[in-house]
Amino acid sequence: MVRNRALSPAARNVLAILLDAGADWSHGYSLGRAAGIKSGTLYPLLIRLGEKGHLEAQWQPPSEPGRPARHAYRLTAEGRAFAIELLRDGAPGLAENRA
């Protein structure tokens, strides 16, 4: 059974940040900082958005030797349309981070 619940303000903020990033990849750490949410909330949220087809993820190689690979995220075409629809409807939680 699939639950269909409303998006949390944190999810809306993450969608707005990713929408602003356009086609650029965003790392989880920077998304969490920009959205003001902790990793225990962020990563399950990113997994759910990915499962719904709203974003894609990829592992990126280390930026310098000795550093770990990083997971990066960006909106899919479906995710962009979804985020734009939320913004157009004036969904709470998005406007605060778009100033």
N, CA, C and O of each residue as an XYZ file, in Angstrom:
396
protein
N       0.846     -1.178      0.000
C       0.000      0.000      0.000
C       0.893      1.243      0.000
O       1.775      1.378      0.849
N       0.668      2.130     -0.934
C       1.443      3.359     -1.051
C       0.700      4.492     -0.359
O      -0.475      4.743     -0.624
N       1.419      5.173      0.538
C       0.824      6.336      1.188
C       1.094      7.547      0.327
O       2.181      7.708     -0.227
N       0.097      8.389      0.222
C       0.251      9.620     -0.541
C      -0.025     10.779      0.406
O      -1.179     11.147      0.629
N       1.032     11.348      0.960
C       0.846     12.417      1.933
C       1.424     13.716      1.395
O       2.226     13.726      0.461
N       1.001     14.792      2.001
C       1.462     16.117      1.585
C       2.955     16.256      1.887
O       3.476     15.645      2.820
N       3.617     17.060      1.090
C       5.044     17.295      1.307
C       5.264     18.182      2.523
O       4.507     19.119      2.780
N       6.304     17.868      3.253
C       6.672     18.661      4.423
C       7.310     19.973      3.968
O       7.741     20.088      2.821
N       7.371     20.949      4.854
C       8.091     22.186      4.512
C       9.547     21.908      4.138
O      10.089     22.572      3.254
N      10.181     20.949      4.788
C      11.567     20.611      4.450
C      11.660     20.102      3.015
O      12.572     20.486      2.283
N      10.733     19.247      2.608
C      10.731     18.727      1.230
C      10.505     19.859      0.240
O      11.139     19.901     -0.814
N       9.622     20.756      0.568
C       9.358     21.898     -0.319
C      10.591     22.784     -0.456
O      10.898     23.267     -1.546
N      11.289     22.994      0.646
C      12.506     23.809      0.598
C      13.570     23.144     -0.268
O      14.224     23.811     -1.070
N      13.745     21.846     -0.112
C      14.737     21.126     -0.908
C      14.373     21.203     -2.390
O      15.246     21.421     -3.230
N      13.108     21.028     -2.714
C      12.680     21.146     -4.113
C      12.968     22.541     -4.660
O      13.411     22.678     -5.800
N      12.726     23.565     -3.867
C      12.981     24.941     -4.315
C      14.471     25.167     -4.555
O      14.850     25.813     -5.532
N      15.305     24.649     -3.682
C      16.753     24.805     -3.827
C      17.234     24.084     -5.083
O      18.035     24.619     -5.849
N      16.735     22.863     -5.286
C      17.124     22.113     -6.479
C      16.595     22.775     -7.750
O      17.263     22.749     -8.783
N      15.421     23.358     -7.683
C      14.878     24.074     -8.844
C      15.770     25.266     -9.185
O      16.051     25.515    -10.357
N      16.207     25.989     -8.186
C      17.110     27.120     -8.406
C      18.450     26.674     -8.997
O      19.080     27.418     -9.748
N      18.881     25.459     -8.654
C      20.160     24.943     -9.155
C      20.081     24.556    -10.627
O      21.116     24.391    -11.273
N      18.892     24.410    -11.160
C      18.729     24.051    -12.566
C      19.292     22.673    -12.858
O      18.989     21.709    -12.155
N      20.113     22.581    -13.895
C      20.681     21.290    -14.302
C      21.956     20.946    -13.531
O      22.520     19.869    -13.722
N      22.410     21.846    -12.668
C      23.622     21.583    -11.879
C      23.348     20.539    -10.809
O      22.240     20.450    -10.280
N      24.364     19.756    -10.500
C      24.270     18.753     -9.435
C      24.506     19.436     -8.093
O      25.335     20.339     -7.984
N      23.768     18.999     -7.071
C      23.909     19.524     -5.710
C      24.264     18.377     -4.774
O      23.693     17.290     -4.864
N      25.209     18.629     -3.877
C      25.600     17.612     -2.904
C      24.692     17.688     -1.677
O      24.179     18.749     -1.323
N      24.513     16.540     -1.048
C      23.635     16.464      0.114
C      24.005     17.434      1.211
O      23.132     18.075      1.796
N      25.306     17.551      1.499
C      25.735     18.450      2.571
C      25.294     19.882      2.304
O      24.768     20.550      3.195
N      25.507     20.353      1.080
C      25.125     21.740      0.767
C      23.607     21.898      0.739
O      23.094     22.955      1.105
N      22.881     20.866      0.312
C      21.417     20.933      0.352
C      20.918     21.051      1.788
O      20.036     21.857      2.083
N      21.485     20.245      2.671
C      21.075     20.293      4.080
C      21.346     21.648      4.706
O      20.513     22.176      5.442
N      22.511     22.211      4.413
C      22.841     23.538      4.958
C      21.904     24.607      4.400
O      21.402     25.448      5.146
N      21.672     24.574      3.092
C      20.823     25.598      2.469
C      19.378     25.493      2.955
O      18.705     26.508      3.129
N      18.905     24.270      3.174
C      17.525     24.064      3.611
C      17.375     24.162      5.128
O      16.259     24.261      5.640
N      18.493     24.134      5.840
C      18.439     24.207      7.300
C      17.911     22.941      7.940
O      17.237     22.996      8.969
N      18.215     21.790      7.333
C      17.757     20.520      7.902
C      18.942     19.577      8.092
O      19.951     19.669      7.393
N      18.795     18.680      9.043
C      19.864     17.749      9.383
C      19.826     16.521      8.480
O      18.817     16.222      7.840
N      20.952     15.824      8.448
C      21.091     14.680      7.549
C      20.072     13.581      7.830
O      19.656     12.887      6.903
N      19.665     13.406      9.074
C      18.685     12.380      9.419
C      17.311     12.645      8.818
O      16.503     11.727      8.682
N      17.050     13.879      8.465
C      15.822     14.262      7.774
C      16.059     14.331      6.270
O      15.219     13.906      5.477
N      17.209     14.872      5.890
C      17.492     15.120      4.478
C      17.583     13.850      3.643
O      16.905     13.738      2.621
N      18.400     12.897      4.054
C      18.652     11.749      3.181
C      17.432     10.856      2.981
O      17.213     10.393      1.862
N      16.627     10.591      4.009
C      15.380      9.855      3.735
C      14.454     10.628      2.789
O      13.760     10.035      1.964
N      14.454     11.947      2.920
C      13.656     12.801      2.041
C      14.143     12.689      0.596
O      13.335     12.554     -0.322
N      15.449     12.745      0.393
C      16.004     12.613     -0.954
C      15.690     11.245     -1.549
O      15.397     11.134     -2.739
N      15.749     10.218     -0.731
C      15.401      8.871     -1.206
C      13.948      8.831     -1.659
O      13.646      8.300     -2.729
N      13.044      9.387     -0.854
C      11.618      9.396     -1.228
C      11.376     10.187     -2.502
O      10.618      9.744     -3.366
N      12.005     11.350     -2.636
C      11.834     12.144     -3.851
C      12.369     11.394     -5.066
O      11.786     11.464     -6.147
N      13.469     10.683     -4.891
C      14.013      9.880     -5.971
C      13.091      8.731     -6.353
O      12.900      8.451     -7.537
N      12.522      8.070     -5.360
C      11.597      6.959     -5.628
C      10.354      7.430     -6.372
O       9.758      6.670     -7.136
N       9.966      8.668     -6.150
C       8.792      9.222     -6.847
C       9.142      9.755     -8.225
O       8.263     10.214     -8.954
N      10.424      9.698     -8.589
C      10.849     10.151     -9.909
C      11.101     11.637    -10.009
O      11.244     12.167    -11.111
N      11.161     12.330     -8.864
C      11.366     13.781     -8.879
C      12.833     14.179     -8.975
O      13.141     15.294     -9.397
N      13.739     13.290     -8.591
C      15.144     13.640     -8.724
C      15.976     12.429     -9.075
O      15.594     11.279     -8.859
N      17.135     12.745     -9.627
C      18.096     11.711     -9.961
C      19.326     11.924     -9.103
O      19.604     13.033     -8.648
N      20.058     10.840     -8.890
C      21.249     10.897     -8.055
C      22.392     10.184     -8.763
O      22.182      9.258     -9.546
N      23.598     10.638     -8.469
C      24.780      9.967     -9.009
C      25.930     10.111     -8.026
O      26.006     11.074     -7.263
N      26.815      9.136     -8.065
C      28.051      9.233     -7.291
C      29.054     10.011     -8.113
O      29.251      9.732     -9.295
N      29.687     10.986     -7.487
C      30.715     11.771     -8.161
C      32.069     11.429     -7.554
O      32.184     11.246     -6.342
N      33.086     11.345     -8.391
C      34.419     10.989     -7.879
C      34.942     12.059     -6.923
O      34.479     13.200     -6.943
N      35.903     11.684     -6.094
C      36.471     12.658     -5.149
C      37.064     13.869     -5.869
O      37.627     13.750     -6.957
N      36.928     15.020     -5.247
C      37.470     16.250     -5.837
C      38.979     16.333     -5.683
O      39.641     17.058     -6.426
N      39.527     15.594     -4.722
C      40.971     15.554     -4.527
C      41.325     14.207     -3.893
O      40.479     13.584     -3.251
N      42.558     13.761     -4.067
C      42.957     12.458     -3.513
C      42.731     12.395     -2.004
O      42.963     13.363     -1.279
N      42.282     11.249     -1.561
C      42.051     11.046     -0.135
C      40.668     11.440      0.338
O      40.312     11.179      1.487
N      39.884     12.062     -0.521
C      38.516     12.464     -0.163
C      37.545     11.384     -0.656
O      37.830     10.705     -1.643
N      36.417     11.221      0.011
C      35.454     10.206     -0.439
C      34.659     10.682     -1.661
O      34.558     11.878     -1.931
N      34.106      9.722     -2.380
C      33.152     10.054     -3.453
C      31.932     10.694     -2.805
O      31.639     10.452     -1.634
N      31.227     11.508     -3.576
C      30.054     12.208     -3.031
C      28.834     11.916     -3.875
O      28.917     11.775     -5.095
N      27.701     11.826     -3.203
C      26.432     11.631     -3.875
C      25.887     13.011     -4.237
O      25.874     13.914     -3.400
N      25.442     13.175     -5.469
C      24.912     14.463     -5.926
C      23.509     14.250     -6.481
O      23.167     13.160     -6.939
N      22.712     15.297     -6.433
C      21.287     15.221     -6.789
C      20.902     16.375     -7.700
O      21.473     17.463     -7.622
N      19.928     16.124     -8.561
C      19.296     17.192     -9.338
C      17.901     16.732     -9.728
O      17.601     15.538     -9.742
N      17.058     17.700    -10.043
C      15.680     17.395    -10.413
C      15.619     16.759    -11.795
O      16.380     17.113    -12.695
N      14.699     15.815    -11.943
C      14.375     15.281    -13.260
C      13.423     16.276    -13.928
O      12.993     17.243    -13.300
N      13.101     16.040    -15.182
C      12.125     16.902    -15.863
C      10.794     16.856    -15.121
O      10.127     17.878    -14.959
N      10.413     15.664    -14.671
C       9.174     15.524    -13.896
C       9.273     16.288    -12.576
O       8.313     16.930    -12.149
N      10.435     16.213    -11.938
C      10.643     16.923    -10.677
C      10.596     18.428    -10.848
O      10.049     19.135    -10.002
N      11.172     18.929    -11.947
C      11.106     20.377    -12.226
C       9.655     20.816    -12.404
O       9.236     21.832    -11.848
N       8.891     20.050    -13.180
C       7.483     20.395    -13.394
C       6.718     20.367    -12.070
O       5.888     21.236    -11.806
N       7.003     19.370    -11.249
C       6.354     19.236     -9.949
C       6.681     20.433     -9.054
O       5.787     21.004     -8.429
N       7.968     20.814     -8.991
C       8.386     21.944     -8.153
C       7.791     23.251     -8.661
O       7.358     24.085     -7.867
N       7.768     23.435     -9.974
C       7.179     24.650    -10.543
C       5.702     24.738    -10.198
O       5.197     25.815     -9.882
N       5.011     23.613    -10.256
C       3.584     23.587     -9.898
C       3.392     23.988     -8.441
O       2.479     24.750     -8.121
N       4.249     23.477     -7.553
C       4.158     23.858     -6.141
C       4.391     25.353     -5.957
O       3.677     26.010     -5.199
N       5.398     25.891     -6.657
C       5.692     27.317     -6.551
C       4.541     28.166     -7.068
O       4.173     29.174     -6.464
N       3.982     27.746     -8.188
C       2.883     28.508     -8.781
C       1.681     28.546     -7.837
O       0.967     29.547     -7.767
N       1.469     27.460     -7.123
C       0.351     27.396     -6.191
C       0.638     28.114     -4.884
O      -0.213     28.155     -3.995
N       1.842     28.685     -4.761
C       2.185     29.414     -3.542
C       2.298     28.510     -2.342
O       1.904     28.879     -1.235
N       2.841     27.313     -2.560
C       2.968     26.352     -1.466
C       3.830     26.931     -0.356
O       4.902     27.474     -0.624
N       3.369     26.819      0.900
C       4.164     27.322      2.013
C       5.480     26.566      2.113
O       5.551     25.381      1.788
N       6.512     27.249      2.559
C       7.805     26.619      2.748
C       8.759     26.900      1.609
O       9.968     26.734      1.772
N       8.256     27.322      0.460
C       9.146     27.564     -0.674
C       9.619     29.008     -0.723
O      10.790     29.265     -1.003
N       8.750     29.930     -0.461
C       9.082     31.334     -0.645
C      10.217     31.791      0.269
O      10.987     32.676     -0.105
N      10.332     31.206      1.455
C      11.337     31.669      2.412
C      12.744     31.542      1.849
O      13.587     32.394      2.128
N      13.024     30.508      1.068
C      14.377     30.275      0.567
C      14.583     30.824     -0.841
O      15.650     30.612     -1.416
N      13.634     31.501     -1.400
C      13.760     31.951     -2.771
C      14.000     33.454     -2.857
O      13.960     34.017     -3.952
N      14.244     34.103     -1.754
C      14.460     35.558     -1.769
C      15.802     35.912     -2.339
O      16.145     37.091     -2.425
